[in-house]
PDB file of C-alpha atoms in Angstrom:
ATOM      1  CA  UNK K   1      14.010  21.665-167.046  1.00 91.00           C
ATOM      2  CA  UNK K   2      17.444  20.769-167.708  1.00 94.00           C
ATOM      3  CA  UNK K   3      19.954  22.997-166.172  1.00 94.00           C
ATOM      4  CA  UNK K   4      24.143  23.130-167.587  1.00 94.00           C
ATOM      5  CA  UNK K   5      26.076  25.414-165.739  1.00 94.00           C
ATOM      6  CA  UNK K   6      29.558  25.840-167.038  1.00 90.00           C
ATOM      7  CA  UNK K   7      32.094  24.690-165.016  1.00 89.00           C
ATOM      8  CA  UNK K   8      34.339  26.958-163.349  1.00 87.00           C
ATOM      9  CA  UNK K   9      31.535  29.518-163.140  1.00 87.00           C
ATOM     10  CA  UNK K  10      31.709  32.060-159.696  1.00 88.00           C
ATOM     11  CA  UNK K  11      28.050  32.688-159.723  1.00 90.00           C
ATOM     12  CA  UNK K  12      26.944  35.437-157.267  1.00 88.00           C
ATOM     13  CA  UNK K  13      23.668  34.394-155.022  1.00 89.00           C
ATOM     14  CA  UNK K  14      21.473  35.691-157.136  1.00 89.00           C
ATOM     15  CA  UNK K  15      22.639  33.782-159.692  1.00 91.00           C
ATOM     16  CA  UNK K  16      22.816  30.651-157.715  1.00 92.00           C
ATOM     17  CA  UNK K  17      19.082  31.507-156.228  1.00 90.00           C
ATOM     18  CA  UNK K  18      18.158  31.651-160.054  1.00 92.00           C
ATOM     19  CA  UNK K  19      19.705  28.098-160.926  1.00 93.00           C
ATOM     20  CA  UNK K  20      17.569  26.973-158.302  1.00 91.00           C
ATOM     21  CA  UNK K  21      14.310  28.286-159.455  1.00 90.00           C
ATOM     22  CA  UNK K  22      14.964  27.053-163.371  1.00 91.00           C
ATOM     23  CA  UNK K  23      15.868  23.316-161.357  1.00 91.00           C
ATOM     24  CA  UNK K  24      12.636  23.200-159.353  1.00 88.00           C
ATOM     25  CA  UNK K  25      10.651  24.101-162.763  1.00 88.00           C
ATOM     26  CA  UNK K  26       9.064  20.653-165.132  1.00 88.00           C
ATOM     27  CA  UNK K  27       8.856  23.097-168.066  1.00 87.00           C
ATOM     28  CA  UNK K  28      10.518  21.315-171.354  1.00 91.00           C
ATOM     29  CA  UNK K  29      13.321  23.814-171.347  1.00 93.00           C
ATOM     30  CA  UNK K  30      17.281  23.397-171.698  1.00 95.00           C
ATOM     31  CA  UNK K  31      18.990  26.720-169.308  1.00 95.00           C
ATOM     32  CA  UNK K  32      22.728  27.460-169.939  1.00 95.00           C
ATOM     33  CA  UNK K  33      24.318  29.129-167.302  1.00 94.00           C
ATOM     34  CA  UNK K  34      27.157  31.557-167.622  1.00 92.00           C
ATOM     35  CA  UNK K  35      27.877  31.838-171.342  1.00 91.00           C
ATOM     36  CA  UNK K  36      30.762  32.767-172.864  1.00 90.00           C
ATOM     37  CA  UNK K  37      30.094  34.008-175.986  1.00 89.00           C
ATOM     38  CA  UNK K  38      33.055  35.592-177.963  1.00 83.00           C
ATOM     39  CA  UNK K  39      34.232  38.103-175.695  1.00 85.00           C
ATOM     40  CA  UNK K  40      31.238  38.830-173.936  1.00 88.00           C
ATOM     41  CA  UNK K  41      29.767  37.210-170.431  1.00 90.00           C
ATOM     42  CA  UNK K  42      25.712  36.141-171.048  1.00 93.00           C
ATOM     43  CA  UNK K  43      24.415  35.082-168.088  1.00 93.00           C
ATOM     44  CA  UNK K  44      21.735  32.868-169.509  1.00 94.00           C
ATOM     45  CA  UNK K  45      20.340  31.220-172.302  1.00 95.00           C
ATOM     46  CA  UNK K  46      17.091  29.025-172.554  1.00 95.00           C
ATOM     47  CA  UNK K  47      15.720  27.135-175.026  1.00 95.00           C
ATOM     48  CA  UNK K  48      12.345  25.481-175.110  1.00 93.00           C
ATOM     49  CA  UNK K  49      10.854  23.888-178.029  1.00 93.00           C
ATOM     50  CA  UNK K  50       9.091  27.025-179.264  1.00 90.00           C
ATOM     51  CA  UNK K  51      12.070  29.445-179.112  1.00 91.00           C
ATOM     52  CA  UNK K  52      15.012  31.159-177.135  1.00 93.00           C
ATOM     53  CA  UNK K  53      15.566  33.603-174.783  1.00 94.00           C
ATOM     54  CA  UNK K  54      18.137  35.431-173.575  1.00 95.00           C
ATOM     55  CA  UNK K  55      18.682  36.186-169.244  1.00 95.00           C
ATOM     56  CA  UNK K  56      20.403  39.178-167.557  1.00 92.00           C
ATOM     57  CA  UNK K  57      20.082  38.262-164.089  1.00 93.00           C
ATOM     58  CA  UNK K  58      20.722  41.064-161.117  1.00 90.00           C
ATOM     59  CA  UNK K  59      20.137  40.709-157.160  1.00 90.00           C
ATOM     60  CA  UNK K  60      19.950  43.385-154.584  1.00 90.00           C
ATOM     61  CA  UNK K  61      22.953  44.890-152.579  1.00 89.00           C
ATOM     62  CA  UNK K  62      20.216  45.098-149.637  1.00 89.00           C
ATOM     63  CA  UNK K  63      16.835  44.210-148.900  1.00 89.00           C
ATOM     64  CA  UNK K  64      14.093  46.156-151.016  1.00 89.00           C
ATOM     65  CA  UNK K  65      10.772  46.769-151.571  1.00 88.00           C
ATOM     66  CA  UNK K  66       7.939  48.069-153.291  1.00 89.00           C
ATOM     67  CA  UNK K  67       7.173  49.367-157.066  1.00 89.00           C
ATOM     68  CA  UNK K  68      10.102  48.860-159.017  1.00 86.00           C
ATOM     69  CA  UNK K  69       9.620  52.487-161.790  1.00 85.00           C
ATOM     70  CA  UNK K  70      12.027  52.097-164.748  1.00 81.00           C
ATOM     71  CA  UNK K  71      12.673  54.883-166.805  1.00 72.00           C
ATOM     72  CA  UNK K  72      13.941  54.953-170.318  1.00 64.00           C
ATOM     73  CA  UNK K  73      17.025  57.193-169.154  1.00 71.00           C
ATOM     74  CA  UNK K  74      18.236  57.420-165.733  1.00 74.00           C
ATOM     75  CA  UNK K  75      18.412  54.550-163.031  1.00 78.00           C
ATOM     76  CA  UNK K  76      15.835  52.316-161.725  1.00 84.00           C
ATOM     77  CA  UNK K  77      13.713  52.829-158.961  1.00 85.00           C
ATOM     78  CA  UNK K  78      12.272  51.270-156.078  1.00 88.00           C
ATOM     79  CA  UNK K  79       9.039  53.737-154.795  1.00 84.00           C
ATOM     80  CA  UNK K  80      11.290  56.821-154.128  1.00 82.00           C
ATOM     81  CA  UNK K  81      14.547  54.849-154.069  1.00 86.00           C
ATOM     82  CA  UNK K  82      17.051  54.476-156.425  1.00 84.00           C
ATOM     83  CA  UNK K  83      17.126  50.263-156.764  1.00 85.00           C
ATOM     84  CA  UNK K  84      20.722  49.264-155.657  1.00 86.00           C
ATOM     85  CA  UNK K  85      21.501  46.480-157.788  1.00 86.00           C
ATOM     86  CA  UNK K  86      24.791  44.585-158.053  1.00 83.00           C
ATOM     87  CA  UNK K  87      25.137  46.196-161.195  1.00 70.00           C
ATOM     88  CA  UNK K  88      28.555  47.759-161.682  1.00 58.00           C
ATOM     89  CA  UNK K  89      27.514  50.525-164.359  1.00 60.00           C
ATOM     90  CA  UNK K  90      25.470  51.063-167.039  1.00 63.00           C
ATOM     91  CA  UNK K  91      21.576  49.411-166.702  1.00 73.00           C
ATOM     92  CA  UNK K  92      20.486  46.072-166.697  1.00 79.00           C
ATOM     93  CA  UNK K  93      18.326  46.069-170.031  1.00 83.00           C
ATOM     94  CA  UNK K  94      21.798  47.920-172.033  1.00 85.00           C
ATOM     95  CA  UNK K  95      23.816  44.402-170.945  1.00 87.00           C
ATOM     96  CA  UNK K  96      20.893  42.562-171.925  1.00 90.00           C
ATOM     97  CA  UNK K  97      20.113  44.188-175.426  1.00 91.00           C
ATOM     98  CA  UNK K  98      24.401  43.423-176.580  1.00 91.00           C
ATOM     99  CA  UNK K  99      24.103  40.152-175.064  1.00 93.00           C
ATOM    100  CA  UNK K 100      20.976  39.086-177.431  1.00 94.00           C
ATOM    101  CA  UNK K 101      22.444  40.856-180.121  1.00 94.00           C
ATOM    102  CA  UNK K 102      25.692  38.168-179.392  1.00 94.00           C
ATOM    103  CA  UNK K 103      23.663  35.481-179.650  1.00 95.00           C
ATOM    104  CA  UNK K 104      21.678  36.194-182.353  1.00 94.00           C
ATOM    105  CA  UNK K 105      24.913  37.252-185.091  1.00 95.00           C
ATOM    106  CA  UNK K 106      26.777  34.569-183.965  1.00 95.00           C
ATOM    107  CA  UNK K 107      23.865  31.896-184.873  1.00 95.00           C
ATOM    108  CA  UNK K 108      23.527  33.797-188.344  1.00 95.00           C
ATOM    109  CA  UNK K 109      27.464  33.614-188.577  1.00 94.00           C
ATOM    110  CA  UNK K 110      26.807  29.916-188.216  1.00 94.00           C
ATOM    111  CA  UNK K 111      23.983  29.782-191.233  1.00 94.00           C
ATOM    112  CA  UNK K 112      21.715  28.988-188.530  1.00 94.00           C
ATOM    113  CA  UNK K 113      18.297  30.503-188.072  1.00 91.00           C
ATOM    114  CA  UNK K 114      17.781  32.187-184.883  1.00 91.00           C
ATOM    115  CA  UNK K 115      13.964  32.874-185.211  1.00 88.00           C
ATOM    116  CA  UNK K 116      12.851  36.051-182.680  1.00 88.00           C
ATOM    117  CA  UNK K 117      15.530  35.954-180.145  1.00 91.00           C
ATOM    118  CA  UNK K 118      14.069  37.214-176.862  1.00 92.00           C
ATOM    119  CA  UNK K 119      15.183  38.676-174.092  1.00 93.00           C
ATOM    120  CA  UNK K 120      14.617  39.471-170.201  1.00 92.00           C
ATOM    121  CA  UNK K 121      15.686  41.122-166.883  1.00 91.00           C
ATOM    122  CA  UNK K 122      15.365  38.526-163.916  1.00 92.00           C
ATOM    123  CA  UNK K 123      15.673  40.725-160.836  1.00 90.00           C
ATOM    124  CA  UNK K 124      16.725  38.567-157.631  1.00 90.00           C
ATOM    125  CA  UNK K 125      15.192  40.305-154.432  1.00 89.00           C
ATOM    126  CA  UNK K 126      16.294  38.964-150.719  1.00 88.00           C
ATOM    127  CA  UNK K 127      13.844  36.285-149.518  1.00 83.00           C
ATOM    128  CA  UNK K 128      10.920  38.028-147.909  1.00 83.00           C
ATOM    129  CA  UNK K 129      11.337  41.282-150.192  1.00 85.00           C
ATOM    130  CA  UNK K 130       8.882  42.207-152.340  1.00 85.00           C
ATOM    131  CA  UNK K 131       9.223  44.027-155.567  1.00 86.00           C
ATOM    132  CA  UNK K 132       6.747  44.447-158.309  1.00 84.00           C
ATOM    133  CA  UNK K 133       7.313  45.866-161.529  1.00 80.00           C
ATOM    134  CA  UNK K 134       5.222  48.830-162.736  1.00 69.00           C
ATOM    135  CA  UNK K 135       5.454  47.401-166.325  1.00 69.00           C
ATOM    136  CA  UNK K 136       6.734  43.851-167.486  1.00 75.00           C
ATOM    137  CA  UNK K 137       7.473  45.283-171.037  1.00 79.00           C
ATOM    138  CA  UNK K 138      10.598  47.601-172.425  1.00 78.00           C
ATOM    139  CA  UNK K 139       9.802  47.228-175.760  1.00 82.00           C
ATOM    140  CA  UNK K 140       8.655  44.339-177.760  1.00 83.00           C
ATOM    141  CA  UNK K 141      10.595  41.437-177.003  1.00 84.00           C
ATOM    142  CA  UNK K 142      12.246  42.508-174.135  1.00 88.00           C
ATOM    143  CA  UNK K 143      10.641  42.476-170.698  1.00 89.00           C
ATOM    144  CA  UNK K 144      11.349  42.508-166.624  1.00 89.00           C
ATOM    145  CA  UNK K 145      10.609  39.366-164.529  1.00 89.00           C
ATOM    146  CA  UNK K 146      11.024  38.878-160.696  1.00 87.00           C
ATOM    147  CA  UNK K 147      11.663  35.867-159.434  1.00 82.00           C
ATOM    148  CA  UNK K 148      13.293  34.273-156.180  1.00 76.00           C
ATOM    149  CA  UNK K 149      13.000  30.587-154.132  1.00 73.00           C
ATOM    150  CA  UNK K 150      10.010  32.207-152.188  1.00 75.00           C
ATOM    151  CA  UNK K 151       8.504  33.960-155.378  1.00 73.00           C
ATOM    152  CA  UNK K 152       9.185  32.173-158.581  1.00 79.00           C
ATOM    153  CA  UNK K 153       5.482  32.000-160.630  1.00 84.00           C
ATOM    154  CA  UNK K 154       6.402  35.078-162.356  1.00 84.00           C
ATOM    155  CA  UNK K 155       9.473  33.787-163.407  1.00 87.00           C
ATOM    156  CA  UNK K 156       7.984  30.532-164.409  1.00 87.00           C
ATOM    157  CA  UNK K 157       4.853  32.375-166.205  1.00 88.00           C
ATOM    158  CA  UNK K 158       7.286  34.071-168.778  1.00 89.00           C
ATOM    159  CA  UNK K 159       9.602  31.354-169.301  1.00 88.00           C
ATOM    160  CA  UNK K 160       6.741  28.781-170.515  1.00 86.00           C
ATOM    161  CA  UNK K 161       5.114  31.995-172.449  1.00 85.00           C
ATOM    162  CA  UNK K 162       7.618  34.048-173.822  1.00 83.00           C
ATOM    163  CA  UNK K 163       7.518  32.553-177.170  1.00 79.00           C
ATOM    164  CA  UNK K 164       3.694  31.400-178.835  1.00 75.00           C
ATOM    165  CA  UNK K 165       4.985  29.547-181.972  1.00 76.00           C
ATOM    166  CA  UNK K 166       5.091  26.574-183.329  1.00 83.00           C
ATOM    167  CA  UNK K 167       7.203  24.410-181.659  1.00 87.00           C
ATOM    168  CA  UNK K 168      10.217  24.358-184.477  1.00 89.00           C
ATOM    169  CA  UNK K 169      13.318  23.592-181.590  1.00 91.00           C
ATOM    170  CA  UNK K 170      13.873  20.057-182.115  1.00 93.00           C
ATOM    171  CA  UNK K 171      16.470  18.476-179.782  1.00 94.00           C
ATOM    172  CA  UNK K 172      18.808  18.229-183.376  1.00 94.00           C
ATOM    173  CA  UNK K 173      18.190  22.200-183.586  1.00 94.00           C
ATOM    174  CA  UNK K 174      18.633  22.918-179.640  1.00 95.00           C
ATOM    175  CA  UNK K 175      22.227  20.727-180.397  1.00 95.00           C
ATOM    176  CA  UNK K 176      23.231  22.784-183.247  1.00 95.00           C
ATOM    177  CA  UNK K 177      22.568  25.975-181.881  1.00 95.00           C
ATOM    178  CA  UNK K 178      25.128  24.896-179.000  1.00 95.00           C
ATOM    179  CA  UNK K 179      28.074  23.966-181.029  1.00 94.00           C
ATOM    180  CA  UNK K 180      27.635  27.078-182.700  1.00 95.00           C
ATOM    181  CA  UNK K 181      27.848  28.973-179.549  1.00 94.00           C
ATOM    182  CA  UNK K 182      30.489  26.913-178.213  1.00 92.00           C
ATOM    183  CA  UNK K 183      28.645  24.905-176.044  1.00 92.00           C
ATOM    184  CA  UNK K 184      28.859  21.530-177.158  1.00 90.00           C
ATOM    185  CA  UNK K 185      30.827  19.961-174.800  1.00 90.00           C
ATOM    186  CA  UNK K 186      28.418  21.092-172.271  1.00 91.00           C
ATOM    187  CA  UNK K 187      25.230  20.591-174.181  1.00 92.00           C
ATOM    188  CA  UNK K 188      23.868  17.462-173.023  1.00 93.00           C
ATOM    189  CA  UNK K 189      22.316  14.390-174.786  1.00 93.00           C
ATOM    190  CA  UNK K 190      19.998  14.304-177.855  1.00 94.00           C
ATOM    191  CA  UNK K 191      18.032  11.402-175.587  1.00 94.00           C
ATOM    192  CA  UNK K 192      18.049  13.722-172.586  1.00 94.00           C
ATOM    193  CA  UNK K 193      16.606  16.278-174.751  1.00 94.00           C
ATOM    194  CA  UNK K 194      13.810  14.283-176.081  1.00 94.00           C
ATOM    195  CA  UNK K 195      13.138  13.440-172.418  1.00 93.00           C
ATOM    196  CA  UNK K 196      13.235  16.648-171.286  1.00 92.00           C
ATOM    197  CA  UNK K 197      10.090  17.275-173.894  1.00 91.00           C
ATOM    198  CA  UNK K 198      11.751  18.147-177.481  1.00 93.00           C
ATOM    199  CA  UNK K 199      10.269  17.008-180.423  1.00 90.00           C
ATOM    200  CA  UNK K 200      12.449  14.521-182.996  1.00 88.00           C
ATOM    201  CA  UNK K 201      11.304  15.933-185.723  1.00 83.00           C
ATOM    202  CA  UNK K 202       9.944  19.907-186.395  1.00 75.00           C
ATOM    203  CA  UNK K 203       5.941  20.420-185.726  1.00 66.00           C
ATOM    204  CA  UNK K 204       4.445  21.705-188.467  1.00 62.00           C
ATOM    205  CA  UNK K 205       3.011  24.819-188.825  1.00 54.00           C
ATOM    206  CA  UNK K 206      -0.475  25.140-188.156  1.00 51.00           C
ATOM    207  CA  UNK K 207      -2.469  25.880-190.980  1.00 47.00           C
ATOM    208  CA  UNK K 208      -6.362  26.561-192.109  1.00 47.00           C
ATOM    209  CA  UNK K 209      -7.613  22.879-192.185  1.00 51.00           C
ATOM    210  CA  UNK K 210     -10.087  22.756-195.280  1.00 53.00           C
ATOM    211  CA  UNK K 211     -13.386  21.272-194.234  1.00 61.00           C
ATOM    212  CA  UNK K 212     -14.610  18.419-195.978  1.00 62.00           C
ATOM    213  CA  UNK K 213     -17.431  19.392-198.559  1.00 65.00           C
ATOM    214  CA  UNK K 214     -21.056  18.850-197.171  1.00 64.00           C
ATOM    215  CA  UNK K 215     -22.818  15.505-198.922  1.00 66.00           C
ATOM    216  CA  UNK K 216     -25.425  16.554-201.161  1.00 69.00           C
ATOM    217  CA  UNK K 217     -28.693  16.117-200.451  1.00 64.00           C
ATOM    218  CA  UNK K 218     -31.415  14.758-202.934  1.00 64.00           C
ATOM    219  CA  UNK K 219     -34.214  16.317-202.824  1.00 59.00           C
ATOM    220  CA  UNK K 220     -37.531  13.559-201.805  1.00 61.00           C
ATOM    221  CA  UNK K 221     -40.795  14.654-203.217  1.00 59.00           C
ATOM    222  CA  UNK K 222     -43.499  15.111-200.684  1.00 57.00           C
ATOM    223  CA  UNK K 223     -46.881  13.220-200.339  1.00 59.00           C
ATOM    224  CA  UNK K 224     -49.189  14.530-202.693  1.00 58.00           C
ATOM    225  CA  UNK K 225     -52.318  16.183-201.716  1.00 63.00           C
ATOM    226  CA  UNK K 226     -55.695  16.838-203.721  1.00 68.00           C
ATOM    227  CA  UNK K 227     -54.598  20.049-203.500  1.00 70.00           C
ATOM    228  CA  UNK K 228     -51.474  19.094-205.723  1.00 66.00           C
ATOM    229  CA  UNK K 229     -53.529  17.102-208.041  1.00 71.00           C
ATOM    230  CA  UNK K 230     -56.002  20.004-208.626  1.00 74.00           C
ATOM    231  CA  UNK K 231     -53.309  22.216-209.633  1.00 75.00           C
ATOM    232  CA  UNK K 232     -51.607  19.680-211.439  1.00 75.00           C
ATOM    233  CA  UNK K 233     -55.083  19.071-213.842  1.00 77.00           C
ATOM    234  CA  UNK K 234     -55.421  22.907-214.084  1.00 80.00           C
ATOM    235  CA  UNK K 235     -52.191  22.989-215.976  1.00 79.00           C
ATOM    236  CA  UNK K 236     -52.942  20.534-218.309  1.00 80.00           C
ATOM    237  CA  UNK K 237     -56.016  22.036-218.893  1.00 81.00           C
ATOM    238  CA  UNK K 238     -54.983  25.129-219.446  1.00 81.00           C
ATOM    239  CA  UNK K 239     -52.051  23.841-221.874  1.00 82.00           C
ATOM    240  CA  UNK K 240     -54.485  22.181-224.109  1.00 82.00           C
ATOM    241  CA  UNK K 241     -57.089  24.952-224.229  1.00 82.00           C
ATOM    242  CA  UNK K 242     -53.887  27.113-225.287  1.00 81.00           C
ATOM    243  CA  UNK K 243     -53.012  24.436-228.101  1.00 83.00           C
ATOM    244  CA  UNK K 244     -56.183  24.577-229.393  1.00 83.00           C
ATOM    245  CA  UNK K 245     -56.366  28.299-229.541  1.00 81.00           C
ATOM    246  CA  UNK K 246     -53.303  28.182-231.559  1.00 79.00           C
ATOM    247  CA  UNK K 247     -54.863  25.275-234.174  1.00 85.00           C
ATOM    248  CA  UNK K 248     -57.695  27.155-234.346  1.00 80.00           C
ATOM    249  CA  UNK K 249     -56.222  30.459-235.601  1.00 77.00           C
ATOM    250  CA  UNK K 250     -54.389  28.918-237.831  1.00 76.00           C
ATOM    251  CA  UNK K 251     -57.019  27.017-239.782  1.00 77.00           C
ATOM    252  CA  UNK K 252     -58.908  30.103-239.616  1.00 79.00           C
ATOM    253  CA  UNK K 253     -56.188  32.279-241.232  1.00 76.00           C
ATOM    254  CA  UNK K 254     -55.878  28.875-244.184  1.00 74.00           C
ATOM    255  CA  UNK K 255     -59.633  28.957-244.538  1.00 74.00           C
ATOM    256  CA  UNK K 256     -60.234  32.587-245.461  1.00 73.00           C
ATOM    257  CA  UNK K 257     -56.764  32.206-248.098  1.00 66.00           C
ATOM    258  CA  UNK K 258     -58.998  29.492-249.943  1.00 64.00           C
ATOM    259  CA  UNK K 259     -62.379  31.529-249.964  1.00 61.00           C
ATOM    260  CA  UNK K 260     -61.004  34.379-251.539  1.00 57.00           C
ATOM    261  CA  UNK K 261     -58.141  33.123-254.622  1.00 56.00           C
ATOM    262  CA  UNK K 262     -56.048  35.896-255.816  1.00 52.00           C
ATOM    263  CA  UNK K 263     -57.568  37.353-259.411  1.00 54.00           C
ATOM    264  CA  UNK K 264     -55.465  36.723-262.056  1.00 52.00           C
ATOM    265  CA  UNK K 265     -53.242  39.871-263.312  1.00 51.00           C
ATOM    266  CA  UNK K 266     -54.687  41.674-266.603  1.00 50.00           C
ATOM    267  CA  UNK K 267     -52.809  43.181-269.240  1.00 50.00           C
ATOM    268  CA  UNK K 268     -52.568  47.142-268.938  1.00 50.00           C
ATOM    269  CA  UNK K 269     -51.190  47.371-272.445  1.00 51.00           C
ATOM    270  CA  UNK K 270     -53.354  49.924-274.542  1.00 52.00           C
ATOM    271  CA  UNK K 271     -53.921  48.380-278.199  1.00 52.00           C
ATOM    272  CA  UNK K 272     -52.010  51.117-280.713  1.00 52.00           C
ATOM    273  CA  UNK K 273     -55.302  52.727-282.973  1.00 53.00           C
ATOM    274  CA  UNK K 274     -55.641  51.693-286.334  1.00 50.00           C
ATOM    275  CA  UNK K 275     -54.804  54.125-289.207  1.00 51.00           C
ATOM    276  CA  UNK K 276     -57.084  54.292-292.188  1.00 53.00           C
ATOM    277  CA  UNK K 277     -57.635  56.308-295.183  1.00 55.00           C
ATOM    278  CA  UNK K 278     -60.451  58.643-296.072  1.00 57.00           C
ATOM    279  CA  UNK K 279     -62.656  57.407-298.684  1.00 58.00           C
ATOM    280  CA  UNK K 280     -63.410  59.353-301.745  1.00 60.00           C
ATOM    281  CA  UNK K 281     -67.201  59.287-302.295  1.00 59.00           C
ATOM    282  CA  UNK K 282     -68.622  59.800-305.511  1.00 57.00           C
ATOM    283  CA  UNK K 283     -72.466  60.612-305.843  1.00 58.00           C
ATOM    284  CA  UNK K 284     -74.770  57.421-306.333  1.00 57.00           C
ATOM    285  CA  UNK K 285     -71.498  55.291-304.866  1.00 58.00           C
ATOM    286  CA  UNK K 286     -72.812  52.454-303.237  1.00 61.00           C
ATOM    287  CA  UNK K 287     -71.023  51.871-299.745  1.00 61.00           C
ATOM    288  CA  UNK K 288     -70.096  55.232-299.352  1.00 55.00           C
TER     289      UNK K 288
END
């Protein structure tokens, strides 16, 4: 991981313990230490290639132990104790919420994209001290990590994990987001980037790969069997008995036409009755 702290920075010794942690880590990862952003203090910023995160980190004014309770109003607790952090007022995770919305404006002021700008707690416990959060998560996107020299896998868990993206931070994009933040003079190299694990050039985005259409299969006839044949011949057979059927009816239904000729039509017309005279017989009258 490559690790730019700015100069002139008075880091306390948690901070410095943390430095040391992000330098022991091979995670591809750029860390920028001490921020000045505006007029507000960040105390860390860290890019890898799938995102960016934003650090508030806090040590111990002694040497504690046990659950660490954190309540949505009200200070944090170790077991029964109040947790005496070198906090001067207010809570960790209020810092931490106007120092990622810092970050994230001034990249939008910039016409830059910030993506899901993330955000975490590092508590710093005295070597040997053991504290355990009862829950990693304030809300989404915001969490609580501890993490020292002696005890720095939970540190390392959620730096390499915070973000499950695509991995759109190029070492161009990681550059640009510095200048914009006013961090180019400390930025380092676009080589020492790529070295560090950045990609040149965006990854895509993964989609639904279409798979390639199954080759069609011709059907191959099987061996034929008697069986086959048998069934085969009964087909035919039956075809031409039904064939036959059919000429048969038909010459039947032409035959019985010809036997029996339609009678020719006779006139119905009655003939009108002839009129004649009566006549006149005389006696002896031949014909008459």
């Amino acid at each position: 991981m490559l690790v730019r702290v700015r100069p002139g920075a008075q880091l306390s010794g948690a901070e410095q313990e943390f430095v040391e942690c992000l330098r022991s880590y091979p995670s591809a990862a750029l860390a920028m230490i001490d921020l000045r952003v505006g007029d507000r203090r960040i105390d860390a910023v860290v890019w890898t290639p799938r995102g960016l995160t934003v650090l508030e980190v806090k040590g111990f004014r002694r040497r504690q132990s046990g659950i660490l309770s954190i309540a949505a109003e009200g200070p944090w607790k170790i077991s029964d104790a109040d947790a005496d952090l070198d906090e001067p007022a207010g809570r960790p995770s209020d810092r931490l919420e106007h120092g990622i919305h810092t970050v994230k404006t001034t990249l939008e002021r910039a016409l830059l994209d910030p993506g899901h700008v993330c955000g975490a707690v590092v508590l710093v416990p005295f070597r040997g001290a053991v504290v355990r959060p009862s829950r990693t998560n304030l809300r989404p996107g915001l969490d609580v990590v501890v993490g020292n020299v002696a005890d720095a896998t939970e540190l390392r868990i959620y730096l390499e994990g915070f973000s499950a993206g695509a991995r759109k931070w190029t070492a161009d994009r990681v550059l640009r987001d510095c200048t914009a933040l006013g961090l180019a003079e400390l930025a380092p190299s676009r080589a020492d980037l790529i070295a560090a694990g950045f990609e040149e050039v965006p990854q895509e985005t993964p989609s639904v790969i279409p798979r390639p259409p199954k080759p069609r299969v011709e059907p191959t006839p099987g061996v034929a069997t008697k069986r086959h044949s048998y069934a085969g011949w009964a087909v035919v057979a039956l075809a031409v008995v039904g064939m036959l059927a059919v000429i048969g009816v038909v010459a039947t239904s032409l035959a019985r036409d010809s036997s029996h000729p339609t009678p020719e039509e006779t006139s119905t017309t009655t003939p009108a009755p002839t009129t004649t005279q009566p006549t006149t017989c005389w006696p002896f009258q031949p014909d008459c």
